[in-house]
PDB file of C-alpha atoms in Angstrom:
ATOM      1  CA  MET W   1     -62.634 -27.202 -13.654  1.00 28.00           C
ATOM      2  CA  GLU W   2     -59.369 -28.859 -12.649  1.00 34.00           C
ATOM      3  CA  PHE W   3     -58.808 -28.974  -8.901  1.00 37.00           C
ATOM      4  CA  ARG W   4     -55.286 -27.623  -8.457  1.00 39.00           C
ATOM      5  CA  HIS W   5     -53.551 -27.594  -5.114  1.00 49.00           C
ATOM      6  CA  TYR W   6     -49.996 -26.586  -4.342  1.00 61.00           C
ATOM      7  CA  SER W   7     -48.909 -28.085  -1.039  1.00 85.00           C
ATOM      8  CA  VAL W   8     -46.399 -25.996   0.891  1.00 91.00           C
ATOM      9  CA  LEU W   9     -43.714 -27.407   3.185  1.00 95.00           C
ATOM     10  CA  LEU W  10     -44.851 -30.841   2.041  1.00 95.00           C
ATOM     11  CA  HIS W  11     -41.867 -33.017   2.974  1.00 94.00           C
ATOM     12  CA  GLU W  12     -41.115 -30.985   6.086  1.00 96.00           C
ATOM     13  CA  THR W  13     -44.636 -31.514   7.420  1.00 97.00           C
ATOM     14  CA  ILE W  14     -45.039 -35.235   6.781  1.00 97.00           C
ATOM     15  CA  ASP W  15     -41.445 -36.115   7.669  1.00 97.00           C
ATOM     16  CA  ASN W  16     -41.864 -34.356  11.019  1.00 98.00           C
ATOM     17  CA  LEU W  17     -44.770 -36.666  11.912  1.00 97.00           C
ATOM     18  CA  ASN W  18     -42.300 -39.546  12.434  1.00 96.00           C
ATOM     19  CA  LEU W  19     -44.701 -41.928  10.735  1.00 97.00           C
ATOM     20  CA  LYS W  20     -45.369 -45.437  12.034  1.00 96.00           C
ATOM     21  CA  ASN W  21     -46.476 -47.968   9.425  1.00 95.00           C
ATOM     22  CA  ASP W  22     -49.551 -48.969  11.406  1.00 94.00           C
ATOM     23  CA  GLY W  23     -50.296 -45.501  12.780  1.00 97.00           C
ATOM     24  CA  VAL W  24     -53.525 -43.498  12.641  1.00 97.00           C
ATOM     25  CA  TYR W  25     -53.143 -39.973  11.284  1.00 98.00           C
ATOM     26  CA  VAL W  26     -55.405 -37.012  10.627  1.00 98.00           C
ATOM     27  CA  ASP W  27     -55.201 -34.543   7.752  1.00 98.00           C
ATOM     28  CA  ALA W  28     -57.263 -31.717   9.232  1.00 98.00           C
ATOM     29  CA  THR W  29     -57.348 -29.718   5.975  1.00 96.00           C
ATOM     30  CA  PHE W  30     -57.456 -32.234   3.130  1.00 95.00           C
ATOM     31  CA  GLY W  31     -57.889 -29.767   0.257  1.00 91.00           C
ATOM     32  CA  GLY W  32     -56.436 -31.182  -2.948  1.00 90.00           C
ATOM     33  CA  GLY W  33     -54.746 -33.998  -1.048  1.00 94.00           C
ATOM     34  CA  GLY W  34     -51.151 -32.997  -1.685  1.00 93.00           C
ATOM     35  CA  HIS W  35     -49.961 -33.781   1.827  1.00 96.00           C
ATOM     36  CA  ALA W  36     -52.187 -36.853   2.015  1.00 96.00           C
ATOM     37  CA  SER W  37     -50.776 -38.319  -1.190  1.00 95.00           C
ATOM     38  CA  TYR W  38     -47.216 -38.000   0.078  1.00 96.00           C
ATOM     39  CA  LEU W  39     -48.122 -39.430   3.503  1.00 97.00           C
ATOM     40  CA  LEU W  40     -49.946 -42.440   2.051  1.00 96.00           C
ATOM     41  CA  LYS W  41     -46.875 -43.313  -0.024  1.00 94.00           C
ATOM     42  CA  GLN W  42     -44.858 -43.574   3.206  1.00 93.00           C
ATOM     43  CA  LEU W  43     -47.238 -46.064   4.847  1.00 93.00           C
ATOM     44  CA  SER W  44     -47.536 -49.769   4.068  1.00 90.00           C
ATOM     45  CA  ASN W  45     -50.376 -50.036   6.574  1.00 94.00           C
ATOM     46  CA  GLY W  46     -52.125 -47.602   8.895  1.00 95.00           C
ATOM     47  CA  HIS W  47     -55.020 -45.207   8.408  1.00 97.00           C
ATOM     48  CA  LEU W  48     -55.404 -41.574   7.353  1.00 98.00           C
ATOM     49  CA  ILE W  49     -58.572 -39.609   8.144  1.00 98.00           C
ATOM     50  CA  GLY W  50     -58.990 -36.534   5.964  1.00 98.00           C
ATOM     51  CA  PHE W  51     -61.185 -33.625   7.065  1.00 97.00           C
ATOM     52  CA  ASP W  52     -62.488 -30.866   4.811  1.00 95.00           C
ATOM     53  CA  GLN W  53     -65.496 -28.617   5.279  1.00 94.00           C
ATOM     54  CA  ASP W  54     -65.549 -27.862   1.551  1.00 93.00           C
ATOM     55  CA  GLU W  55     -67.910 -30.361  -0.096  1.00 92.00           C
ATOM     56  CA  TYR W  56     -66.332 -29.653  -3.488  1.00 90.00           C
ATOM     57  CA  ALA W  57     -62.937 -30.761  -2.145  1.00 91.00           C
ATOM     58  CA  ILE W  58     -64.406 -33.935  -0.656  1.00 95.00           C
ATOM     59  CA  GLU W  59     -66.190 -34.915  -3.871  1.00 94.00           C
ATOM     60  CA  LEU W  60     -63.060 -34.450  -5.964  1.00 92.00           C
ATOM     61  CA  ALA W  61     -60.972 -36.306  -3.387  1.00 94.00           C
ATOM     62  CA  LYS W  62     -63.322 -39.283  -3.744  1.00 96.00           C
ATOM     63  CA  LYS W  63     -62.391 -39.414  -7.427  1.00 95.00           C
ATOM     64  CA  SER W  64     -58.674 -38.684  -7.031  1.00 94.00           C
ATOM     65  CA  PHE W  65     -58.216 -41.205  -4.206  1.00 96.00           C
ATOM     66  CA  SER W  66     -60.741 -43.802  -5.364  1.00 96.00           C
ATOM     67  CA  GLU W  67     -58.239 -46.684  -5.222  1.00 94.00           C
ATOM     68  CA  VAL W  68     -57.107 -46.073  -1.647  1.00 94.00           C
ATOM     69  CA  LEU W  69     -60.696 -45.457  -0.517  1.00 95.00           C
ATOM     70  CA  LYS W  70     -61.598 -49.069  -1.257  1.00 92.00           C
ATOM     71  CA  ALA W  71     -62.566 -51.075   1.823  1.00 85.00           C
ATOM     72  CA  ASN W  72     -59.645 -53.512   1.621  1.00 89.00           C
ATOM     73  CA  SER W  73     -56.926 -51.031   0.676  1.00 92.00           C
ATOM     74  CA  LYS W  74     -53.748 -50.670   2.735  1.00 94.00           C
ATOM     75  CA  PRO W  75     -53.078 -48.084   3.972  1.00 95.00           C
ATOM     76  CA  LYS W  76     -56.655 -46.934   4.497  1.00 95.00           C
ATOM     77  CA  LEU W  77     -58.143 -43.515   3.842  1.00 97.00           C
ATOM     78  CA  SER W  78     -61.389 -42.114   5.262  1.00 97.00           C
ATOM     79  CA  LEU W  79     -62.852 -38.755   4.251  1.00 98.00           C
ATOM     80  CA  VAL W  80     -64.932 -36.579   6.586  1.00 98.00           C
ATOM     81  CA  HIS W  81     -66.985 -33.655   5.287  1.00 96.00           C
ATOM     82  CA  ASP W  82     -66.808 -31.453   8.356  1.00 96.00           C
ATOM     83  CA  ASN W  83     -64.861 -28.631   9.972  1.00 96.00           C
ATOM     84  CA  PHE W  84     -61.792 -29.680  11.956  1.00 97.00           C
ATOM     85  CA  GLY W  85     -63.406 -27.970  14.935  1.00 97.00           C
ATOM     86  CA  ASN W  86     -65.488 -31.138  15.244  1.00 97.00           C
ATOM     87  CA  LEU W  87     -62.436 -33.384  15.356  1.00 97.00           C
ATOM     88  CA  GLN W  88     -63.203 -35.430  18.458  1.00 96.00           C
ATOM     89  CA  GLN W  89     -66.830 -36.116  17.625  1.00 96.00           C
ATOM     90  CA  ASN W  90     -66.010 -37.440  14.171  1.00 97.00           C
ATOM     91  CA  LEU W  91     -63.080 -39.574  15.315  1.00 97.00           C
ATOM     92  CA  ALA W  92     -65.298 -41.102  17.987  1.00 96.00           C
ATOM     93  CA  LYS W  93     -67.910 -41.954  15.337  1.00 95.00           C
ATOM     94  CA  LEU W  94     -65.209 -43.660  13.279  1.00 95.00           C
ATOM     95  CA  GLY W  95     -64.126 -45.695  16.297  1.00 94.00           C
ATOM     96  CA  PHE W  96     -60.775 -44.060  17.055  1.00 93.00           C
ATOM     97  CA  ILE W  97     -61.387 -43.711  20.786  1.00 87.00           C
ATOM     98  CA  ASP W  98     -57.835 -44.745  21.710  1.00 91.00           C
ATOM     99  CA  GLY W  99     -56.305 -41.666  20.107  1.00 95.00           C
ATOM    100  CA  ILE W 100     -54.250 -40.868  17.034  1.00 98.00           C
ATOM    101  CA  ASP W 101     -50.541 -40.962  16.203  1.00 98.00           C
ATOM    102  CA  GLY W 102     -50.314 -37.636  14.430  1.00 98.00           C
ATOM    103  CA  ILE W 103     -52.233 -34.715  12.941  1.00 98.00           C
ATOM    104  CA  TYR W 104     -51.362 -31.882  10.601  1.00 98.00           C
ATOM    105  CA  TYR W 105     -53.037 -28.643   9.518  1.00 98.00           C
ATOM    106  CA  ASP W 106     -52.432 -26.600   6.360  1.00 95.00           C
ATOM    107  CA  LEU W 107     -54.411 -23.496   7.261  1.00 94.00           C
ATOM    108  CA  GLY W 108     -55.935 -20.702   5.217  1.00 80.00           C
ATOM    109  CA  VAL W 109     -57.690 -20.835   1.874  1.00 80.00           C
ATOM    110  CA  SER W 110     -56.715 -23.532  -0.604  1.00 73.00           C
ATOM    111  CA  SER W 111     -55.561 -22.621  -4.098  1.00 64.00           C
ATOM    112  CA  PRO W 112     -58.757 -23.956  -5.745  1.00 65.00           C
ATOM    113  CA  GLN W 113     -60.936 -21.828  -3.485  1.00 71.00           C
ATOM    114  CA  PHE W 114     -59.020 -18.730  -4.542  1.00 69.00           C
ATOM    115  CA  ASP W 115     -58.969 -19.802  -8.198  1.00 70.00           C
ATOM    116  CA  GLN W 116     -62.724 -20.399  -8.448  1.00 81.00           C
ATOM    117  CA  PRO W 117     -64.190 -16.926  -9.083  1.00 82.00           C
ATOM    118  CA  GLU W 118     -67.704 -17.949  -8.034  1.00 89.00           C
ATOM    119  CA  ARG W 119     -66.528 -18.673  -4.486  1.00 93.00           C
ATOM    120  CA  GLY W 120     -66.024 -14.954  -3.875  1.00 93.00           C
ATOM    121  CA  PHE W 121     -62.749 -15.326  -1.933  1.00 93.00           C
ATOM    122  CA  SER W 122     -60.579 -13.229  -4.193  1.00 92.00           C
ATOM    123  CA  TYR W 123     -60.511  -9.520  -4.944  1.00 95.00           C
ATOM    124  CA  ARG W 124     -58.982 -10.480  -8.340  1.00 92.00           C
ATOM    125  CA  PHE W 125     -62.271 -11.871  -9.715  1.00 93.00           C
ATOM    126  CA  ASN W 126     -65.746 -10.375  -9.833  1.00 96.00           C
ATOM    127  CA  ALA W 127     -68.272 -12.624  -8.122  1.00 95.00           C
ATOM    128  CA  ARG W 128     -71.077 -12.596  -5.596  1.00 97.00           C
ATOM    129  CA  LEU W 129     -69.784 -11.986  -2.066  1.00 97.00           C
ATOM    130  CA  ASP W 130     -69.557 -15.418  -0.463  1.00 96.00           C
ATOM    131  CA  MET W 131     -66.232 -16.635   1.067  1.00 96.00           C
ATOM    132  CA  ARG W 132     -67.782 -19.701   2.732  1.00 95.00           C
ATOM    133  CA  MET W 133     -65.439 -22.667   2.992  1.00 94.00           C
ATOM    134  CA  ASP W 134     -68.449 -24.778   3.939  1.00 93.00           C
ATOM    135  CA  GLN W 135     -71.202 -23.778   1.555  1.00 92.00           C
ATOM    136  CA  THR W 136     -73.884 -25.426   3.658  1.00 93.00           C
ATOM    137  CA  LYS W 137     -73.451 -22.666   6.247  1.00 95.00           C
ATOM    138  CA  ASP W 138     -75.832 -19.721   6.333  1.00 97.00           C
ATOM    139  CA  LEU W 139     -73.411 -16.883   7.126  1.00 98.00           C
ATOM    140  CA  ASP W 140     -71.526 -15.513   4.126  1.00 98.00           C
ATOM    141  CA  ALA W 141     -69.636 -12.345   3.185  1.00 98.00           C
ATOM    142  CA  TYR W 142     -72.771 -10.798   1.678  1.00 98.00           C
ATOM    143  CA  LYS W 143     -74.584 -10.968   5.020  1.00 98.00           C
ATOM    144  CA  ILE W 144     -71.647  -9.580   6.966  1.00 98.00           C
ATOM    145  CA  VAL W 145     -71.091  -6.673   4.581  1.00 98.00           C
ATOM    146  CA  ASN W 146     -74.786  -5.805   4.290  1.00 98.00           C
ATOM    147  CA  THR W 147     -76.149  -6.454   7.793  1.00 98.00           C
ATOM    148  CA  TRP W 148     -73.422  -6.096  10.401  1.00 98.00           C
ATOM    149  CA  SER W 149     -73.213  -2.762  12.201  1.00 98.00           C
ATOM    150  CA  GLN W 150     -70.542  -0.195  11.424  1.00 98.00           C
ATOM    151  CA  LYS W 151     -68.868  -0.940  14.746  1.00 98.00           C
ATOM    152  CA  GLU W 152     -68.871  -4.692  14.122  1.00 98.00           C
ATOM    153  CA  LEU W 153     -67.403  -4.206  10.654  1.00 98.00           C
ATOM    154  CA  SER W 154     -64.734  -1.852  11.950  1.00 98.00           C
ATOM    155  CA  ASN W 155     -63.819  -4.294  14.720  1.00 98.00           C
ATOM    156  CA  ILE W 156     -63.312  -7.292  12.440  1.00 98.00           C
ATOM    157  CA  LEU W 157     -61.377  -5.283   9.851  1.00 98.00           C
ATOM    158  CA  PHE W 158     -58.992  -4.111  12.538  1.00 98.00           C
ATOM    159  CA  LYS W 159     -58.813  -7.327  14.582  1.00 97.00           C
ATOM    160  CA  TYR W 160     -58.604  -9.867  11.766  1.00 97.00           C
ATOM    161  CA  GLY W 161     -57.021  -7.750   9.035  1.00 97.00           C
ATOM    162  CA  ASP W 162     -54.896  -5.280  10.979  1.00 96.00           C
ATOM    163  CA  GLU W 163     -56.455  -2.687   8.680  1.00 97.00           C
ATOM    164  CA  LYS W 164     -55.295   0.822   9.595  1.00 96.00           C
ATOM    165  CA  TYR W 165     -58.304   2.401   7.879  1.00 98.00           C
ATOM    166  CA  ALA W 166     -60.893   0.044   9.370  1.00 98.00           C
ATOM    167  CA  ARG W 167     -63.186   2.812  10.623  1.00 98.00           C
ATOM    168  CA  GLN W 168     -63.187   4.674   7.319  1.00 98.00           C
ATOM    169  CA  ILE W 169     -63.858   1.485   5.348  1.00 98.00           C
ATOM    170  CA  ALA W 170     -66.675   0.395   7.671  1.00 98.00           C
ATOM    171  CA  LYS W 171     -68.252   3.858   7.466  1.00 98.00           C
ATOM    172  CA  ASN W 172     -68.107   3.799   3.663  1.00 98.00           C
ATOM    173  CA  ILE W 173     -69.607   0.294   3.504  1.00 98.00           C
ATOM    174  CA  VAL W 174     -72.574   1.376   5.638  1.00 98.00           C
ATOM    175  CA  ALA W 175     -73.082   4.532   3.543  1.00 98.00           C
ATOM    176  CA  LYS W 176     -73.002   2.651   0.232  1.00 98.00           C
ATOM    177  CA  ARG W 177     -75.293  -0.186   1.340  1.00 98.00           C
ATOM    178  CA  ALA W 178     -77.881   2.388   2.446  1.00 98.00           C
ATOM    179  CA  ILE W 179     -78.239   3.247  -1.240  1.00 98.00           C
ATOM    180  CA  LYS W 180     -78.272  -0.345  -2.487  1.00 98.00           C
ATOM    181  CA  PRO W 181     -76.975  -3.738  -1.306  1.00 98.00           C
ATOM    182  CA  ILE W 182     -73.306  -4.487  -1.919  1.00 98.00           C
ATOM    183  CA  THR W 183     -73.463  -7.648  -3.982  1.00 98.00           C
ATOM    184  CA  THR W 184     -70.126  -8.379  -5.647  1.00 98.00           C
ATOM    185  CA  THR W 185     -66.445  -8.543  -4.810  1.00 97.00           C
ATOM    186  CA  PHE W 186     -65.579  -5.732  -7.235  1.00 98.00           C
ATOM    187  CA  GLU W 187     -68.221  -3.468  -5.670  1.00 98.00           C
ATOM    188  CA  LEU W 188     -66.627  -4.073  -2.284  1.00 98.00           C
ATOM    189  CA  VAL W 189     -63.128  -3.493  -3.680  1.00 98.00           C
ATOM    190  CA  ASP W 190     -64.185  -0.085  -5.041  1.00 98.00           C
ATOM    191  CA  ILE W 191     -65.756   0.872  -1.700  1.00 98.00           C
ATOM    192  CA  ILE W 192     -62.574  -0.113   0.167  1.00 98.00           C
ATOM    193  CA  LYS W 193     -60.347   1.783  -2.258  1.00 98.00           C
ATOM    194  CA  GLU W 194     -62.537   4.869  -1.963  1.00 98.00           C
ATOM    195  CA  ALA W 195     -62.155   4.848   1.836  1.00 98.00           C
ATOM    196  CA  ILE W 196     -58.339   4.596   1.814  1.00 97.00           C
ATOM    197  CA  PRO W 197     -56.282   7.748   1.118  1.00 96.00           C
ATOM    198  CA  ALA W 198     -54.571   7.792  -2.291  1.00 95.00           C
ATOM    199  CA  PHE W 199     -51.046   7.835  -0.839  1.00 93.00           C
ATOM    200  CA  ALA W 200     -51.785   4.716   1.220  1.00 93.00           C
ATOM    201  CA  ARG W 201     -53.132   2.830  -1.797  1.00 93.00           C
ATOM    202  CA  ARG W 202     -49.799   3.148  -3.562  1.00 89.00           C
ATOM    203  CA  THR W 203     -47.899   0.903  -1.132  1.00 86.00           C
ATOM    204  CA  GLY W 204     -48.396  -2.358   0.753  1.00 83.00           C
ATOM    205  CA  GLY W 205     -50.030  -4.502  -1.902  1.00 90.00           C
ATOM    206  CA  HIS W 206     -53.666  -4.575  -2.985  1.00 95.00           C
ATOM    207  CA  PRO W 207     -55.794  -2.113  -0.952  1.00 97.00           C
ATOM    208  CA  ALA W 208     -58.521  -4.720  -0.384  1.00 97.00           C
ATOM    209  CA  LYS W 209     -56.233  -7.554   0.735  1.00 95.00           C
ATOM    210  CA  LYS W 210     -56.530  -6.963   4.487  1.00 96.00           C
ATOM    211  CA  SER W 211     -60.270  -6.370   4.423  1.00 98.00           C
ATOM    212  CA  PHE W 212     -60.969  -9.488   2.372  1.00 97.00           C
ATOM    213  CA  GLN W 213     -58.852 -11.540   4.777  1.00 96.00           C
ATOM    214  CA  ALA W 214     -60.728 -10.117   7.757  1.00 98.00           C
ATOM    215  CA  ILE W 215     -64.178 -10.781   6.304  1.00 98.00           C
ATOM    216  CA  ARG W 216     -63.175 -14.326   5.272  1.00 96.00           C
ATOM    217  CA  ILE W 217     -61.950 -15.092   8.797  1.00 97.00           C
ATOM    218  CA  ALA W 218     -65.222 -13.779  10.245  1.00 98.00           C
ATOM    219  CA  VAL W 219     -67.355 -15.764   7.786  1.00 97.00           C
ATOM    220  CA  ASN W 220     -65.614 -19.029   8.664  1.00 96.00           C
ATOM    221  CA  ASP W 221     -64.916 -18.300  12.351  1.00 97.00           C
ATOM    222  CA  GLU W 222     -61.375 -19.427  11.564  1.00 96.00           C
ATOM    223  CA  LEU W 223     -59.423 -18.357  14.642  1.00 97.00           C
ATOM    224  CA  GLU W 224     -61.846 -19.600  17.296  1.00 97.00           C
ATOM    225  CA  VAL W 225     -62.257 -22.930  15.498  1.00 97.00           C
ATOM    226  CA  LEU W 226     -58.484 -23.306  15.176  1.00 98.00           C
ATOM    227  CA  GLU W 227     -57.933 -22.842  18.902  1.00 98.00           C
ATOM    228  CA  LYS W 228     -60.653 -25.377  19.775  1.00 98.00           C
ATOM    229  CA  SER W 229     -59.307 -27.913  17.304  1.00 98.00           C
ATOM    230  CA  LEU W 230     -55.716 -27.609  18.540  1.00 98.00           C
ATOM    231  CA  LEU W 231     -56.811 -28.232  22.118  1.00 98.00           C
ATOM    232  CA  ASP W 232     -58.844 -31.256  21.010  1.00 97.00           C
ATOM    233  CA  ALA W 233     -55.915 -32.553  18.964  1.00 98.00           C
ATOM    234  CA  ILE W 234     -53.522 -32.330  21.916  1.00 98.00           C
ATOM    235  CA  GLU W 235     -56.004 -34.245  24.051  1.00 97.00           C
ATOM    236  CA  ILE W 236     -56.452 -37.144  21.606  1.00 97.00           C
ATOM    237  CA  LEU W 237     -52.815 -37.504  20.527  1.00 98.00           C
ATOM    238  CA  LYS W 238     -51.120 -40.638  21.821  1.00 97.00           C
ATOM    239  CA  PRO W 239     -47.823 -40.203  23.725  1.00 97.00           C
ATOM    240  CA  GLY W 240     -45.126 -39.701  21.114  1.00 98.00           C
ATOM    241  CA  GLY W 241     -47.681 -38.461  18.598  1.00 98.00           C
ATOM    242  CA  ARG W 242     -46.959 -35.216  16.798  1.00 98.00           C
ATOM    243  CA  ILE W 243     -48.933 -32.198  15.694  1.00 98.00           C
ATOM    244  CA  CYS W 244     -47.771 -30.093  12.723  1.00 98.00           C
ATOM    245  CA  VAL W 245     -49.366 -26.759  11.847  1.00 98.00           C
ATOM    246  CA  ILE W 246     -48.699 -24.607   8.776  1.00 97.00           C
ATOM    247  CA  THR W 247     -49.885 -21.019   9.115  1.00 96.00           C
ATOM    248  CA  PHE W 248     -49.928 -18.202   6.582  1.00 94.00           C
ATOM    249  CA  GLN W 249     -50.644 -15.124   8.681  1.00 93.00           C
ATOM    250  CA  SER W 250     -49.624 -13.801  12.068  1.00 95.00           C
ATOM    251  CA  LEU W 251     -52.969 -14.259  13.853  1.00 96.00           C
ATOM    252  CA  GLU W 252     -52.949 -17.999  13.158  1.00 97.00           C
ATOM    253  CA  ASP W 253     -49.288 -18.334  14.058  1.00 97.00           C
ATOM    254  CA  LYS W 254     -49.787 -16.514  17.372  1.00 97.00           C
ATOM    255  CA  ILE W 255     -52.544 -18.951  18.360  1.00 98.00           C
ATOM    256  CA  VAL W 256     -50.387 -21.983  17.534  1.00 98.00           C
ATOM    257  CA  LYS W 257     -47.341 -20.526  19.285  1.00 97.00           C
ATOM    258  CA  LYS W 258     -49.373 -19.595  22.388  1.00 97.00           C
ATOM    259  CA  ILE W 259     -50.977 -23.031  22.745  1.00 98.00           C
ATOM    260  CA  PHE W 260     -47.738 -24.914  22.134  1.00 98.00           C
ATOM    261  CA  LYS W 261     -45.979 -22.737  24.705  1.00 96.00           C
ATOM    262  CA  LYS W 262     -48.759 -23.154  27.290  1.00 96.00           C
ATOM    263  CA  TYR W 263     -48.668 -26.939  27.087  1.00 96.00           C
ATOM    264  CA  SER W 264     -44.877 -27.254  26.955  1.00 96.00           C
ATOM    265  CA  ASP W 265     -43.922 -24.889  29.791  1.00 91.00           C
ATOM    266  CA  VAL W 266     -43.416 -26.109  33.365  1.00 76.00           C
ATOM    267  CA  ASP W 267     -44.195 -23.782  36.260  1.00 69.00           C
ATOM    268  CA  ILE W 268     -42.407 -25.415  39.191  1.00 65.00           C
ATOM    269  CA  PRO W 269     -43.170 -23.958  42.631  1.00 65.00           C
ATOM    270  CA  ARG W 270     -40.077 -23.093  44.683  1.00 68.00           C
ATOM    271  CA  GLY W 271     -38.844 -25.794  46.975  1.00 65.00           C
ATOM    272  CA  MET W 272     -40.731 -28.573  45.239  1.00 67.00           C
ATOM    273  CA  PRO W 273     -38.248 -31.472  44.949  1.00 67.00           C
ATOM    274  CA  GLN W 274     -40.281 -33.436  42.434  1.00 72.00           C
ATOM    275  CA  ILE W 275     -42.698 -32.323  39.740  1.00 72.00           C
ATOM    276  CA  PRO W 276     -46.152 -33.890  40.252  1.00 72.00           C
ATOM    277  CA  ASP W 277     -47.855 -35.329  37.188  1.00 71.00           C
ATOM    278  CA  SER W 278     -50.419 -32.522  37.201  1.00 70.00           C
ATOM    279  CA  LEU W 279     -47.658 -29.944  36.616  1.00 75.00           C
ATOM    280  CA  LYS W 280     -45.657 -31.845  34.023  1.00 87.00           C
ATOM    281  CA  PRO W 281     -45.758 -30.465  30.460  1.00 94.00           C
ATOM    282  CA  THR W 282     -48.057 -32.091  27.915  1.00 96.00           C
ATOM    283  CA  LEU W 283     -46.016 -31.185  24.843  1.00 97.00           C
ATOM    284  CA  LYS W 284     -42.404 -30.993  23.757  1.00 97.00           C
ATOM    285  CA  ILE W 285     -41.649 -28.338  21.156  1.00 98.00           C
ATOM    286  CA  ILE W 286     -39.835 -29.875  18.192  1.00 97.00           C
ATOM    287  CA  SER W 287     -39.345 -26.667  16.213  1.00 86.00           C
ATOM    288  CA  ARG W 288     -38.335 -23.798  18.507  1.00 89.00           C
ATOM    289  CA  LYS W 289     -38.347 -21.525  15.475  1.00 95.00           C
ATOM    290  CA  PRO W 290     -40.914 -22.025  12.732  1.00 97.00           C
ATOM    291  CA  ILE W 291     -39.782 -24.011   9.711  1.00 97.00           C
ATOM    292  CA  VAL W 292     -40.034 -21.944   6.520  1.00 97.00           C
ATOM    293  CA  ALA W 293     -39.792 -22.717   2.835  1.00 95.00           C
ATOM    294  CA  THR W 294     -36.446 -23.184   1.120  1.00 93.00           C
ATOM    295  CA  ASN W 295     -35.403 -20.920  -1.758  1.00 93.00           C
ATOM    296  CA  LYS W 296     -36.064 -23.817  -4.124  1.00 92.00           C
ATOM    297  CA  GLU W 297     -39.675 -24.154  -2.936  1.00 92.00           C
ATOM    298  CA  LEU W 298     -40.195 -20.399  -3.047  1.00 92.00           C
ATOM    299  CA  GLU W 299     -39.150 -20.373  -6.705  1.00 90.00           C
ATOM    300  CA  ALA W 300     -41.621 -23.155  -7.520  1.00 87.00           C
ATOM    301  CA  ASN W 301     -44.500 -22.002  -5.317  1.00 85.00           C
ATOM    302  CA  ASN W 302     -44.900 -18.356  -4.353  1.00 83.00           C
ATOM    303  CA  ARG W 303     -47.676 -19.274  -1.885  1.00 82.00           C
ATOM    304  CA  SER W 304     -44.912 -20.611   0.373  1.00 90.00           C
ATOM    305  CA  HIS W 305     -43.464 -17.174   1.087  1.00 90.00           C
ATOM    306  CA  SER W 306     -45.583 -16.596   4.212  1.00 93.00           C
ATOM    307  CA  ALA W 307     -45.840 -20.228   5.342  1.00 95.00           C
ATOM    308  CA  LYS W 308     -44.599 -21.182   8.805  1.00 97.00           C
ATOM    309  CA  LEU W 309     -44.547 -24.721  10.158  1.00 98.00           C
ATOM    310  CA  ARG W 310     -44.549 -25.439  13.900  1.00 98.00           C
ATOM    311  CA  VAL W 311     -44.212 -28.951  15.323  1.00 98.00           C
ATOM    312  CA  ALA W 312     -44.832 -30.366  18.816  1.00 98.00           C
ATOM    313  CA  GLU W 313     -44.838 -33.855  20.312  1.00 98.00           C
ATOM    314  CA  LYS W 314     -47.178 -35.288  22.969  1.00 98.00           C
ATOM    315  CA  LEU W 315     -45.312 -36.425  26.066  1.00 96.00           C
TER     316      LEU W 315
END
């Protein structure tokens, strides 16, 4: 199957990194390599380290980027099969102990993951419940749906999906799995639809959209890992280095906004004539408002409609 990837806010992201020709950069979500390809064209030297927890993405990237992966190529590219939550450990292994010049994240599920029915991410295709971005992990959607308590299910549906009918859906899941295990995406879709009143199913998009998002986030521990990775990234950025983050839903964007604000604000005690180093901000916000897709990009790539890019610089 062809590995298709539509990079959103491509130029805006890479251009905001203020690339240096000999700089070291991290692509925290390599995917199909759309952002990486554009970045590598801007460098005559330097090094890009691409992270992806999806082994399928890494294997295809090895083929697509075979020329630049050669030992003597300039610029250089290294691929890391791991979650970006393990950023510091992997960079240390690769010898980048002095820090990096920039990092960018393109969060959420990549187009190929959605387009591969067997991955179980989409309510549009019938497949075994899975939703693992890293398929070496043990926890998948099947286990969550069939073993987590009604309260746990209700909590994640509400917290991660903002699902108004979380309790009813969780109750129906538990009732149905008592008869037989819930195995496929379409089985889960029917259970969700059955739990939502008919009038509510007629508006607001696909009835299963919020629940599938919530379960996917829980399977991959997406929000907690994102927060850890952002904090690690801020720590290892060199002064003047930039961090760019593209989000696609409000929970992700709130985390990015909160962390950027925390590290860019200065709380100066009254009467203090000079700010001590310990109270000086770590970041400078480059984009006070998130950068969004242009009308031209929206026409070419509908996935861009919910994308928000935030940029900050290490001081």
